[in-house]
Amino acid sequence: MRAKRVTFRHRWLPYALIAPQILITIVFFLWPASQAIYQSLLRQDAFGLRTEFVGLKNFARLFADPLYLDSFITTILFSTLVTALSMLTALILAVMADRVLRGSLTYRTLLIWPYAVAPAVAGVLWWFLFNPTIGIIAYALDGLGYDWNHYVSGSDAMALIVIAAAWRQVSYNFLFFLAGLQAIPRSLTEAAAIDGAGPVKRFLTIQLPLLSPTVFFLLVVNLVYAFFETFGVVHATTSGGPGNATNILVYKVWRDAFEGLNLGSSAAQSVVLMVIVIALTAIQFRYIERRVEY
Amino acid sequence: MKSHTSIAALAASLAFAASPVLAQTEINFWHAMGGALGEKVEEIATDFNEMQDEFKVVPTYKGNYTENMTAAIAAFRAGEQPHIVQVFEVGTATMMAAQGAVKPVYGVMGNADIDWDADAYLPAVKSYYTTPEGQLLSLPFNSSTPVMWYNKDMLDAAGVEEVPQTWDDMFAAAEKLKANGADCAFSFGWQSWVMLENYLAWHDEPIGTQQNGFAGLDTEFVFNESTDLTELLQRIADSQADGMFKYGGRRGDSLPLFTTGECAMWMNSSAYYAGISEQAEFEFGQAMLPVNTAVRDEAQNSIIGGATLWVLEGHDDAEYQGVAEFFNYMSTPEVQADWHQSSGYVPITTAAYELSKEQGFYDENPGTDTAIKQLSLNEPTENSRGIRFGNFVQIRDIINEELEALWAGDQTANEALDNAADRGNDLLREFQDTNS
């Protein structure tokens, strides 16, 4: 298949057309990113009165700190769990909503609702539900014989932030999965049904492969979400505790900069995160997207 | 054209309406007092503005303590800083080290044309914020100290006749409460402040070298060398198995444990007065923190928390005159007594304390003077004056993390304190390198 080619008569027109995008990239990405790199090489007091160039010292300190490495493992576990939980739940809901004929609009509206809730608000909501003293879910778990206390138990705290972070993302994933499912021609599934394929087989052999571009797209979006946009959830529920059980990288960056006022270290952490997301995206588009069935 | 003339007219009328205000010198005051406390701050500023017409104080709520401090620092870096900023006690070392950004209060007051007596402030409050020479760096405003809140109904039901005064009493009372079917005997919040910083000051033991950081930046933590603290923390951790102690999270997260009647005793700030009296449906009281008789028989004095007002550099002399007059007004016995009685913070001047006594506030609200009694129990020593460590916001997080690992049973009290001291010392060295 040949790509479409558009020929511009004026030499400058194509540049002018992409100029706004380039400008936005410079202002909102390249410039702040270069500032972060510059800041990561400095040691500076909070007010910016004394600045000293320290080279890679901030990075050396970070990687010598076993807790920073722990934070890495915590983040990988957290992102995997959030992505898996939110995508699976959304897929199941989307498949079910796709079959519903009557009242489907109501179901859809209700399922999309949580996305409108800010992460910090979602965090507070789950904090209340799971509060060991006043939370209704903690009370129910207690009735079932499980003594829920995310203030002491690290795994309880991890479960809490995973649920709180995934809950909101389910709506987003649901939207894309539903749109993807509805774009699959009915004739394909109907033909399979006539040939005697059951609903599960139809889903696994026809719908899921055709949905793979959506799955791939959501995988990237959800990983990026779990890595970068979840500090509000963590801040409102566990503050990174107990111990360091939920101190994910993005929360540590935020806390060191905005609570600890340790700008050099925080900038170094941001640079590490930036490298991770660039690598993640590059690897996925380079090697995984090729295998996606379109 | 018509719209243009009306806009011009509007602009002219606005300019006219604003002209008396423009004649006044504006003083910007960024604070972290939300809700009812914020309204009270507004009220103080309005009263001051109405009292004279030279200055106009404009208070702005900028979020919690950390957010307010970060906002002010960011504003300073951008050259848009307010005149006055409220900073919590653990930010003291950062503010103090910011020479060139901060104007010491003793200087502001000294240069201004007013009569001001630095000795009017309570020693325990003042000493936290002074130079080694005893000069006041920031203006005390809202100070609190940890006290022990107790549920009288639960203690009575369990047959605990006297509110525990020592840690031995605490555990004895806990046994009784447990025998009576209580879910939990005691809990606490802000654990670094209550169980470490205040415990050590209360028993006249050092938290770090160099007079707890007051005498220099080359300070090191020694709290892990206190065998009585280590033993006590271990004993508390062990008592979880019997359901005597329950950990309920950082800061004030464990408040519901107390207000719902799950835990009978709760150690945390005196400033929870408003919250507790609103929520608790039982008879409650405040008592002094328990003493560990293995170390000493009588307590020394507790140390404060809360915040003070710092003055930032970069404004005209005339404006600093306004700041000084506003500070002077805020420190008057009437304003301070009113603030203390409505908020639960301690009165910052001796005169305000005396005035509250005269007004009969403590007779009507028994126990509300516990905090100030604790603070003025004895003349502060080097160990009980307060703390001044750099990077202390982060260090408190470290202490939280290590203690949580103790409560979870992942390490012993000894390991928790050693790890906290080691990791804290690293941050002290970093602060020392940055600021010297």
PDB file of C-alpha atoms in Angstrom, chain A residues 51-285:
ATOM      1  CA  THR A  51      23.733  27.323  43.851  1.00  0.00           C
ATOM      2  CA  GLU A  52      26.547  24.874  43.395  1.00  0.00           C
ATOM      3  CA  PHE A  53      27.312  22.680  40.403  1.00  0.00           C
ATOM      4  CA  VAL A  54      27.699  19.101  41.614  1.00  0.00           C
ATOM      5  CA  GLY A  55      27.781  17.141  38.359  1.00  0.00           C
ATOM      6  CA  LEU A  56      26.220  13.707  38.640  1.00  0.00           C
ATOM      7  CA  LYS A  57      26.340  13.631  42.451  1.00  0.00           C
ATOM      8  CA  ASN A  58      22.554  13.766  42.766  1.00  0.00           C
ATOM      9  CA  PHE A  59      22.242  10.673  40.583  1.00  0.00           C
ATOM     10  CA  ALA A  60      25.029   8.873  42.426  1.00  0.00           C
ATOM     11  CA  ARG A  61      23.251   9.490  45.720  1.00  0.00           C
ATOM     12  CA  LEU A  62      19.985   8.204  44.326  1.00  0.00           C
ATOM     13  CA  PHE A  63      21.328   4.946  43.010  1.00  0.00           C
ATOM     14  CA  ALA A  64      23.323   4.344  46.179  1.00  0.00           C
ATOM     15  CA  ASP A  65      20.098   4.589  48.158  1.00  0.00           C
ATOM     16  CA  PRO A  66      18.536   1.125  48.603  1.00  0.00           C
ATOM     17  CA  LEU A  67      15.166   2.758  49.276  1.00  0.00           C
ATOM     18  CA  TYR A  68      15.146   4.362  45.857  1.00  0.00           C
ATOM     19  CA  LEU A  69      15.643   0.948  44.312  1.00  0.00           C
ATOM     20  CA  ASP A  70      12.825  -0.386  46.511  1.00  0.00           C
ATOM     21  CA  SER A  71      10.659   2.412  45.175  1.00  0.00           C
ATOM     22  CA  PHE A  72      11.391   1.145  41.657  1.00  0.00           C
ATOM     23  CA  ILE A  73      10.142  -2.332  42.481  1.00  0.00           C
ATOM     24  CA  THR A  74       7.081  -0.900  44.219  1.00  0.00           C
ATOM     25  CA  THR A  75       6.311   1.202  41.143  1.00  0.00           C
ATOM     26  CA  ILE A  76       6.624  -1.712  38.724  1.00  0.00           C
ATOM     27  CA  LEU A  77       4.347  -3.849  40.896  1.00  0.00           C
ATOM     28  CA  PHE A  78       1.852  -1.021  41.274  1.00  0.00           C
ATOM     29  CA  SER A  79       1.744  -0.138  37.547  1.00  0.00           C
ATOM     30  CA  THR A  80       1.337  -3.761  36.515  1.00  0.00           C
ATOM     31  CA  LEU A  81      -1.483  -4.325  38.968  1.00  0.00           C
ATOM     32  CA  VAL A  82      -3.296  -1.083  38.087  1.00  0.00           C
ATOM     33  CA  THR A  83      -3.013  -1.728  34.349  1.00  0.00           C
ATOM     34  CA  ALA A  84      -4.134  -5.353  34.623  1.00  0.00           C
ATOM     35  CA  LEU A  85      -7.010  -4.642  36.989  1.00  0.00           C
ATOM     36  CA  SER A  86      -8.382  -1.607  35.168  1.00  0.00           C
ATOM     37  CA  MET A  87      -8.087  -3.150  31.688  1.00  0.00           C
ATOM     38  CA  LEU A  88      -9.598  -6.510  32.612  1.00  0.00           C
ATOM     39  CA  THR A  89     -12.501  -4.948  34.498  1.00  0.00           C
ATOM     40  CA  ALA A  90     -13.149  -2.502  31.676  1.00  0.00           C
ATOM     41  CA  LEU A  91     -13.030  -5.251  29.047  1.00  0.00           C
ATOM     42  CA  ILE A  92     -15.530  -7.419  30.910  1.00  0.00           C
ATOM     43  CA  LEU A  93     -17.851  -4.457  31.413  1.00  0.00           C
ATOM     44  CA  ALA A  94     -17.519  -3.380  27.772  1.00  0.00           C
ATOM     45  CA  VAL A  95     -18.323  -6.875  26.459  1.00  0.00           C
ATOM     46  CA  MET A  96     -21.385  -6.974  28.712  1.00  0.00           C
ATOM     47  CA  ALA A  97     -22.514  -3.460  27.756  1.00  0.00           C
ATOM     48  CA  ASP A  98     -22.028  -4.328  24.091  1.00  0.00           C
ATOM     49  CA  ARG A  99     -24.672  -7.055  24.391  1.00  0.00           C
ATOM     50  CA  VAL A 100     -27.200  -4.950  26.240  1.00  0.00           C
ATOM     51  CA  LEU A 101     -29.917  -3.580  23.982  1.00  0.00           C
ATOM     52  CA  ARG A 102     -32.290  -1.898  26.389  1.00  0.00           C
ATOM     53  CA  GLY A 103     -31.104   0.899  28.674  1.00  0.00           C
ATOM     54  CA  SER A 104     -27.558   0.709  27.341  1.00  0.00           C
ATOM     55  CA  LEU A 105     -27.192   4.482  27.531  1.00  0.00           C
ATOM     56  CA  THR A 106     -27.842   4.446  31.275  1.00  0.00           C
ATOM     57  CA  TYR A 107     -25.261   1.714  31.841  1.00  0.00           C
ATOM     58  CA  ARG A 108     -22.738   3.559  29.736  1.00  0.00           C
ATOM     59  CA  THR A 109     -23.273   6.868  31.533  1.00  0.00           C
ATOM     60  CA  LEU A 110     -22.915   5.235  34.935  1.00  0.00           C
ATOM     61  CA  LEU A 111     -19.754   3.425  33.902  1.00  0.00           C
ATOM     62  CA  ILE A 112     -18.143   6.535  32.451  1.00  0.00           C
ATOM     63  CA  TRP A 113     -18.969   8.632  35.488  1.00  0.00           C
ATOM     64  CA  PRO A 114     -15.938   7.864  37.695  1.00  0.00           C
ATOM     65  CA  TYR A 115     -13.615   9.346  35.086  1.00  0.00           C
ATOM     66  CA  ALA A 116     -14.914  12.807  35.933  1.00  0.00           C
ATOM     67  CA  VAL A 117     -13.665  12.450  39.495  1.00  0.00           C
ATOM     68  CA  ALA A 118     -10.269  14.017  40.248  1.00  0.00           C
ATOM     69  CA  PRO A 119      -7.610  11.508  41.454  1.00  0.00           C
ATOM     70  CA  ALA A 120      -7.309  13.163  44.870  1.00  0.00           C
ATOM     71  CA  VAL A 121     -11.068  13.073  45.365  1.00  0.00           C
ATOM     72  CA  ALA A 122     -11.139   9.417  44.348  1.00  0.00           C
ATOM     73  CA  GLY A 123      -8.359   8.841  46.859  1.00  0.00           C
ATOM     74  CA  VAL A 124     -10.292  10.437  49.691  1.00  0.00           C
ATOM     75  CA  LEU A 125     -13.376   8.440  48.755  1.00  0.00           C
ATOM     76  CA  TRP A 126     -11.526   5.137  48.996  1.00  0.00           C
ATOM     77  CA  TRP A 127      -9.778   6.336  52.147  1.00  0.00           C
ATOM     78  CA  PHE A 128     -13.191   6.674  53.764  1.00  0.00           C
ATOM     79  CA  LEU A 129     -14.459   3.315  52.494  1.00  0.00           C
ATOM     80  CA  PHE A 130     -11.359   1.461  53.688  1.00  0.00           C
ATOM     81  CA  ASN A 131     -10.690   3.413  56.891  1.00  0.00           C
ATOM     82  CA  PRO A 132     -10.077   0.696  59.509  1.00  0.00           C
ATOM     83  CA  THR A 133     -12.202   2.543  62.067  1.00  0.00           C
ATOM     84  CA  ILE A 134     -15.048   4.158  60.149  1.00  0.00           C
ATOM     85  CA  GLY A 135     -14.862   2.568  56.669  1.00  0.00           C
ATOM     86  CA  ILE A 136     -17.774   0.452  55.514  1.00  0.00           C
ATOM     87  CA  ILE A 137     -15.639  -1.916  53.410  1.00  0.00           C
ATOM     88  CA  ALA A 138     -13.180  -2.392  56.278  1.00  0.00           C
ATOM     89  CA  TYR A 139     -16.202  -3.173  58.467  1.00  0.00           C
ATOM     90  CA  ALA A 140     -17.499  -5.710  55.959  1.00  0.00           C
ATOM     91  CA  LEU A 141     -14.049  -7.328  55.671  1.00  0.00           C
ATOM     92  CA  ASP A 142     -13.907  -7.512  59.450  1.00  0.00           C
ATOM     93  CA  GLY A 143     -17.226  -9.379  59.356  1.00  0.00           C
ATOM     94  CA  LEU A 144     -15.666 -11.852  56.945  1.00  0.00           C
ATOM     95  CA  GLY A 145     -12.812 -12.386  59.370  1.00  0.00           C
ATOM     96  CA  TYR A 146     -10.168 -10.223  57.699  1.00  0.00           C
ATOM     97  CA  ASP A 147      -8.637  -7.563  59.921  1.00  0.00           C
ATOM     98  CA  TRP A 148      -8.066  -4.775  57.393  1.00  0.00           C
ATOM     99  CA  ASN A 149      -5.545  -2.135  58.468  1.00  0.00           C
ATOM    100  CA  HIS A 150      -3.645  -0.345  55.719  1.00  0.00           C
ATOM    101  CA  TYR A 151      -1.906   1.821  58.315  1.00  0.00           C
ATOM    102  CA  VAL A 152       0.162  -1.131  59.483  1.00  0.00           C
ATOM    103  CA  SER A 153      -0.008  -3.696  56.676  1.00  0.00           C
ATOM    104  CA  GLY A 154       1.954  -2.825  53.541  1.00  0.00           C
ATOM    105  CA  SER A 155       0.030  -5.242  51.333  1.00  0.00           C
ATOM    106  CA  ASP A 156      -3.319  -3.809  52.461  1.00  0.00           C
ATOM    107  CA  ALA A 157      -2.029  -0.325  51.599  1.00  0.00           C
ATOM    108  CA  MET A 158      -0.849  -1.497  48.166  1.00  0.00           C
ATOM    109  CA  ALA A 159      -4.256  -3.076  47.517  1.00  0.00           C
ATOM    110  CA  LEU A 160      -5.934   0.171  48.514  1.00  0.00           C
ATOM    111  CA  ILE A 161      -3.950   2.408  46.129  1.00  0.00           C
ATOM    112  CA  VAL A 162      -4.268  -0.124  43.292  1.00  0.00           C
ATOM    113  CA  ILE A 163      -8.066  -0.182  43.677  1.00  0.00           C
ATOM    114  CA  ALA A 164      -8.289   3.596  44.022  1.00  0.00           C
ATOM    115  CA  ALA A 165      -6.060   4.253  41.000  1.00  0.00           C
ATOM    116  CA  ALA A 166      -7.629   1.549  38.804  1.00  0.00           C
ATOM    117  CA  TRP A 167     -11.237   2.469  39.616  1.00  0.00           C
ATOM    118  CA  ARG A 168     -11.021   5.774  37.832  1.00  0.00           C
ATOM    119  CA  GLN A 169      -9.181   4.359  34.848  1.00  0.00           C
ATOM    120  CA  VAL A 170     -11.814   1.642  34.288  1.00  0.00           C
ATOM    121  CA  SER A 171     -14.165   4.272  32.830  1.00  0.00           C
ATOM    122  CA  TYR A 172     -11.586   5.501  30.365  1.00  0.00           C
ATOM    123  CA  ASN A 173     -10.712   1.978  29.233  1.00  0.00           C
ATOM    124  CA  PHE A 174     -14.385   1.071  29.038  1.00  0.00           C
ATOM    125  CA  LEU A 175     -15.040   3.896  26.579  1.00  0.00           C
ATOM    126  CA  PHE A 176     -12.310   2.737  24.221  1.00  0.00           C
ATOM    127  CA  PHE A 177     -13.157  -0.964  24.493  1.00  0.00           C
ATOM    128  CA  LEU A 178     -16.838  -0.311  23.841  1.00  0.00           C
ATOM    129  CA  ALA A 179     -16.074   1.853  20.817  1.00  0.00           C
ATOM    130  CA  GLY A 180     -13.669  -0.814  19.585  1.00  0.00           C
ATOM    131  CA  LEU A 181     -16.223  -3.607  20.015  1.00  0.00           C
ATOM    132  CA  GLN A 182     -18.930  -1.646  18.256  1.00  0.00           C
ATOM    133  CA  ALA A 183     -16.633  -1.018  15.320  1.00  0.00           C
ATOM    134  CA  ILE A 184     -16.351  -4.757  14.675  1.00  0.00           C
ATOM    135  CA  PRO A 185     -18.819  -5.680  11.917  1.00  0.00           C
ATOM    136  CA  ARG A 186     -21.712  -7.767  13.253  1.00  0.00           C
ATOM    137  CA  SER A 187     -21.568  -9.970  10.193  1.00  0.00           C
ATOM    138  CA  LEU A 188     -18.289 -11.542  11.375  1.00  0.00           C
ATOM    139  CA  THR A 189     -19.619 -12.667  14.737  1.00  0.00           C
ATOM    140  CA  GLU A 190     -22.934 -13.697  13.199  1.00  0.00           C
ATOM    141  CA  ALA A 191     -21.173 -15.855  10.624  1.00  0.00           C
ATOM    142  CA  ALA A 192     -19.159 -17.521  13.382  1.00  0.00           C
ATOM    143  CA  ALA A 193     -22.323 -18.090  15.378  1.00  0.00           C
ATOM    144  CA  ILE A 194     -23.925 -19.809  12.390  1.00  0.00           C
ATOM    145  CA  ASP A 195     -20.836 -22.012  12.129  1.00  0.00           C
ATOM    146  CA  GLY A 196     -21.484 -23.058  15.726  1.00  0.00           C
ATOM    147  CA  ALA A 197     -18.902 -20.996  17.696  1.00  0.00           C
ATOM    148  CA  GLY A 198     -19.994 -20.222  21.270  1.00  0.00           C
ATOM    149  CA  PRO A 199     -19.774 -16.742  22.811  1.00  0.00           C
ATOM    150  CA  VAL A 200     -16.413 -17.408  24.460  1.00  0.00           C
ATOM    151  CA  LYS A 201     -14.866 -18.762  21.299  1.00  0.00           C
ATOM    152  CA  ARG A 202     -16.293 -15.884  19.258  1.00  0.00           C
ATOM    153  CA  PHE A 203     -14.800 -13.429  21.699  1.00  0.00           C
ATOM    154  CA  LEU A 204     -11.364 -15.041  21.808  1.00  0.00           C
ATOM    155  CA  THR A 205     -10.946 -15.773  18.107  1.00  0.00           C
ATOM    156  CA  ILE A 206     -12.750 -12.848  16.478  1.00  0.00           C
ATOM    157  CA  GLN A 207     -13.391  -9.913  18.770  1.00  0.00           C
ATOM    158  CA  LEU A 208     -10.183  -9.907  20.813  1.00  0.00           C
ATOM    159  CA  PRO A 209      -7.757 -10.042  17.837  1.00  0.00           C
ATOM    160  CA  LEU A 210      -9.705  -7.266  16.127  1.00  0.00           C
ATOM    161  CA  LEU A 211      -9.549  -5.299  19.351  1.00  0.00           C
ATOM    162  CA  SER A 212      -5.754  -5.603  19.629  1.00  0.00           C
ATOM    163  CA  PRO A 213      -4.945  -2.051  18.434  1.00  0.00           C
ATOM    164  CA  THR A 214      -7.186  -0.733  21.234  1.00  0.00           C
ATOM    165  CA  VAL A 215      -5.583  -3.100  23.744  1.00  0.00           C
ATOM    166  CA  PHE A 216      -2.133  -1.945  22.724  1.00  0.00           C
ATOM    167  CA  PHE A 217      -3.062   1.720  22.887  1.00  0.00           C
ATOM    168  CA  LEU A 218      -4.656   1.329  26.313  1.00  0.00           C
ATOM    169  CA  LEU A 219      -1.682  -0.637  27.609  1.00  0.00           C
ATOM    170  CA  VAL A 220       0.606   2.324  26.921  1.00  0.00           C
ATOM    171  CA  VAL A 221      -1.883   4.888  28.216  1.00  0.00           C
ATOM    172  CA  ASN A 222      -2.533   2.934  31.417  1.00  0.00           C
ATOM    173  CA  LEU A 223       1.130   2.342  32.156  1.00  0.00           C
ATOM    174  CA  VAL A 224       1.839   6.023  31.673  1.00  0.00           C
ATOM    175  CA  TYR A 225      -1.147   6.860  33.893  1.00  0.00           C
ATOM    176  CA  ALA A 226       0.025   4.522  36.672  1.00  0.00           C
ATOM    177  CA  PHE A 227       3.569   5.850  36.441  1.00  0.00           C
ATOM    178  CA  PHE A 228       2.854   9.554  36.287  1.00  0.00           C
ATOM    179  CA  GLU A 229      -0.629  10.571  37.285  1.00  0.00           C
ATOM    180  CA  THR A 230      -1.275   8.692  40.473  1.00  0.00           C
ATOM    181  CA  PHE A 231       0.444  10.805  43.078  1.00  0.00           C
ATOM    182  CA  GLY A 232      -2.889  12.420  44.023  1.00  0.00           C
ATOM    183  CA  VAL A 233      -4.313   9.010  44.861  1.00  0.00           C
ATOM    184  CA  VAL A 234      -1.283   8.040  46.935  1.00  0.00           C
ATOM    185  CA  HIS A 235      -1.181  11.401  48.671  1.00  0.00           C
ATOM    186  CA  ALA A 236      -4.819  11.227  49.730  1.00  0.00           C
ATOM    187  CA  THR A 237      -4.781   7.606  50.916  1.00  0.00           C
ATOM    188  CA  THR A 238      -1.453   6.352  52.254  1.00  0.00           C
ATOM    189  CA  SER A 239       1.138   9.160  51.861  1.00  0.00           C
ATOM    190  CA  GLY A 240       3.568   6.503  50.679  1.00  0.00           C
ATOM    191  CA  GLY A 241       3.290   4.452  53.869  1.00  0.00           C
ATOM    192  CA  PRO A 242       3.230   2.355  55.893  1.00  0.00           C
ATOM    193  CA  GLY A 243       6.998   2.197  55.909  1.00  0.00           C
ATOM    194  CA  ASN A 244       7.788   2.624  52.233  1.00  0.00           C
ATOM    195  CA  ALA A 245       5.200   0.151  50.982  1.00  0.00           C
ATOM    196  CA  THR A 246       3.398   2.557  48.648  1.00  0.00           C
ATOM    197  CA  ASN A 247       6.123   5.133  47.998  1.00  0.00           C
ATOM    198  CA  ILE A 248       5.989   4.972  44.208  1.00  0.00           C
ATOM    199  CA  LEU A 249       8.524   6.948  42.144  1.00  0.00           C
ATOM    200  CA  VAL A 250       6.219   9.771  41.127  1.00  0.00           C
ATOM    201  CA  TYR A 251       5.106  10.285  44.723  1.00  0.00           C
ATOM    202  CA  LYS A 252       8.702  10.363  45.901  1.00  0.00           C
ATOM    203  CA  VAL A 253       9.542  13.015  43.276  1.00  0.00           C
ATOM    204  CA  TRP A 254       6.629  15.136  44.380  1.00  0.00           C
ATOM    205  CA  ARG A 255       7.337  14.729  48.074  1.00  0.00           C
ATOM    206  CA  ASP A 256      11.064  15.450  47.851  1.00  0.00           C
ATOM    207  CA  ALA A 257      10.423  18.607  45.814  1.00  0.00           C
ATOM    208  CA  PHE A 258       7.303  20.060  47.350  1.00  0.00           C
ATOM    209  CA  GLU A 259       7.615  18.887  50.926  1.00  0.00           C
ATOM    210  CA  GLY A 260      11.312  18.314  51.320  1.00  0.00           C
ATOM    211  CA  LEU A 261      12.337  21.260  49.073  1.00  0.00           C
ATOM    212  CA  ASN A 262      15.226  19.120  47.862  1.00  0.00           C
ATOM    213  CA  LEU A 263      15.151  20.340  44.273  1.00  0.00           C
ATOM    214  CA  GLY A 264      18.383  18.762  43.028  1.00  0.00           C
ATOM    215  CA  SER A 265      17.434  15.251  44.053  1.00  0.00           C
ATOM    216  CA  SER A 266      13.887  15.664  42.851  1.00  0.00           C
ATOM    217  CA  ALA A 267      15.062  16.916  39.453  1.00  0.00           C
ATOM    218  CA  ALA A 268      17.403  13.924  39.166  1.00  0.00           C
ATOM    219  CA  GLN A 269      14.452  11.620  39.898  1.00  0.00           C
ATOM    220  CA  SER A 270      12.356  13.381  37.230  1.00  0.00           C
ATOM    221  CA  VAL A 271      15.111  12.845  34.695  1.00  0.00           C
ATOM    222  CA  VAL A 272      15.207   9.134  35.551  1.00  0.00           C
ATOM    223  CA  LEU A 273      11.413   8.959  35.132  1.00  0.00           C
ATOM    224  CA  MET A 274      11.633  10.781  31.824  1.00  0.00           C
ATOM    225  CA  VAL A 275      14.209   8.284  30.549  1.00  0.00           C
ATOM    226  CA  ILE A 276      11.940   5.439  31.636  1.00  0.00           C
ATOM    227  CA  VAL A 277       8.896   6.753  29.813  1.00  0.00           C
ATOM    228  CA  ILE A 278      10.877   7.481  26.651  1.00  0.00           C
ATOM    229  CA  ALA A 279      12.357   3.980  26.725  1.00  0.00           C
ATOM    230  CA  LEU A 280       8.998   2.391  27.480  1.00  0.00           C
ATOM    231  CA  THR A 281       7.256   4.123  24.614  1.00  0.00           C
ATOM    232  CA  ALA A 282      10.098   3.511  22.185  1.00  0.00           C
ATOM    233  CA  ILE A 283      10.306  -0.207  22.949  1.00  0.00           C
ATOM    234  CA  GLN A 284       6.588  -0.704  22.719  1.00  0.00           C
ATOM    235  CA  PHE A 285       6.097   1.132  19.442  1.00  0.00           C
TER     236      PHE A 285
END
